[in-house]
Short mmCIF file of C-alpha atoms in Angstrom, two decimals:
data_model
loop_
_atom_site.label_atom_id
_atom_site.label_comp_id
_atom_site.label_asym_id
_atom_site.label_seq_id
_atom_site.Cartn_x
_atom_site.Cartn_y
_atom_site.Cartn_z
CA MET A 1 -25.50 2.35 25.30
CA GLU A 2 -27.91 -0.14 23.86
CA TYR A 3 -28.29 2.89 20.55
CA ASP A 4 -24.42 1.93 20.13
CA SER A 5 -24.48 -1.97 20.75
CA MET A 6 -26.79 -1.41 17.36
CA ILE A 7 -25.00 -0.07 15.02
CA ASP A 8 -21.35 -1.78 16.14
CA ASP A 9 -23.47 -4.93 15.40
CA ASN A 10 -25.22 -3.76 11.56
CA PRO A 11 -22.89 -5.71 9.14
CA VAL A 12 -23.58 -2.13 6.99
CA VAL A 13 -21.29 -0.50 9.78
CA GLN A 14 -18.49 -3.56 10.14
CA GLU A 15 -18.48 -3.16 6.46
CA ARG A 16 -17.11 -0.09 6.27
CA VAL A 17 -15.68 0.14 9.31
CA ALA A 18 -13.39 -2.89 7.68
CA LYS A 19 -13.45 -1.01 4.65
CA GLY A 20 -11.88 1.86 5.97
CA GLU A 21 -8.92 -0.06 7.90
CA VAL A 22 -8.16 -1.61 4.90
CA ARG A 23 -7.80 2.11 3.27
CA GLY A 24 -6.12 3.19 6.58
CA GLU A 25 -3.14 0.27 5.62
CA LEU A 26 -3.19 0.99 2.44
CA ARG A 27 -1.65 4.42 2.59
CA GLY A 28 0.32 3.95 5.79
CA LEU A 29 1.98 1.01 3.44
CA GLN A 30 2.01 3.82 0.35
CA LEU A 31 4.02 6.08 2.25
CA VAL A 32 6.16 3.43 3.33
CA MET A 33 6.81 2.95 0.04
CA LEU A 34 7.67 5.72 -0.80
CA ASP A 35 10.23 6.21 1.95
CA THR A 36 12.16 3.22 1.04
CA VAL A 37 12.01 4.02 -2.68
CA GLN A 38 13.02 7.53 -1.78
CA ASP A 39 15.27 6.05 0.74
CA GLU A 40 17.17 3.57 -1.67
CA PHE A 41 16.66 5.39 -4.92
CA PRO A 42 15.81 8.33 -5.21
CA SER A 43 15.76 8.92 -8.88
CA LEU A 44 12.85 6.61 -8.86
CA ILE A 45 9.97 8.31 -6.32
CA GLU A 46 7.84 9.91 -9.69
CA LEU A 47 7.51 6.58 -10.73
CA ALA A 48 7.06 5.17 -7.63
CA GLU A 49 4.41 7.86 -6.21
CA GLU A 50 2.47 7.36 -10.38
CA LYS A 51 2.60 2.85 -8.99
CA ALA A 52 2.02 3.57 -5.47
CA PRO A 53 -2.46 4.01 -5.86
CA GLN A 54 -2.32 1.06 -8.53
CA ILE A 55 -1.84 -1.42 -5.97
CA ASP A 56 -4.64 -1.67 -3.61
CA GLU A 57 -3.46 -5.46 -1.39
CA PRO A 58 -1.74 -4.56 1.51
CA GLU A 59 0.08 -7.90 1.23
CA GLU A 60 1.55 -7.20 -1.64
CA LEU A 61 2.44 -3.45 -1.49
CA ARG A 62 4.42 -5.06 1.55
CA LYS A 63 6.01 -7.59 -0.64
CA LEU A 64 6.99 -4.77 -3.32
CA ILE A 65 8.44 -2.86 0.13
CA ARG A 66 10.67 -5.72 1.19
CA LEU A 67 12.04 -6.40 -2.52
CA ILE A 68 13.10 -2.34 -3.50
CA HIS A 69 14.32 -2.30 -0.54
CA LYS A 70 16.67 -5.50 -1.39
CA ALA A 71 16.96 -4.38 -4.97
CA PRO A 72 20.50 -4.47 -5.78
CA ASP A 73 20.52 -1.66 -8.53
CA GLU A 74 17.77 1.28 -9.59
CA GLU A 75 17.33 -1.14 -12.96
CA THR A 76 15.43 -3.47 -11.07
CA ALA A 77 13.67 -1.41 -8.17
CA ARG A 78 12.29 0.16 -11.41
CA TRP A 79 11.34 -3.03 -12.91
CA LEU A 80 10.08 -4.18 -9.34
CA LEU A 81 7.67 -0.72 -9.37
CA ASN A 82 6.97 -1.28 -13.32
CA ASN A 83 5.67 -4.83 -13.09
CA TYR A 84 4.02 -4.99 -9.02
CA ALA A 85 1.48 -2.22 -10.64
CA ALA A 86 1.12 -3.07 -14.17
#
């Protein structure tokens, strides 16, 4: 038990865990974004696959997902993908 506590309290371990959680969250959000594009604007899926990895902030991805979902047309969705991942 003491050994586990030493590992859990180690700042390096905590930082690596936090980075792993953020990477996992980002990957999950990227998949949601791709699903959203596939459902709403399937012709833009290749663009979305290219742009998704370029966004490294979870909150930015959440905003983009909401905006794509609300986009009135394909041209607006294309603009969003090109400008959010610029």
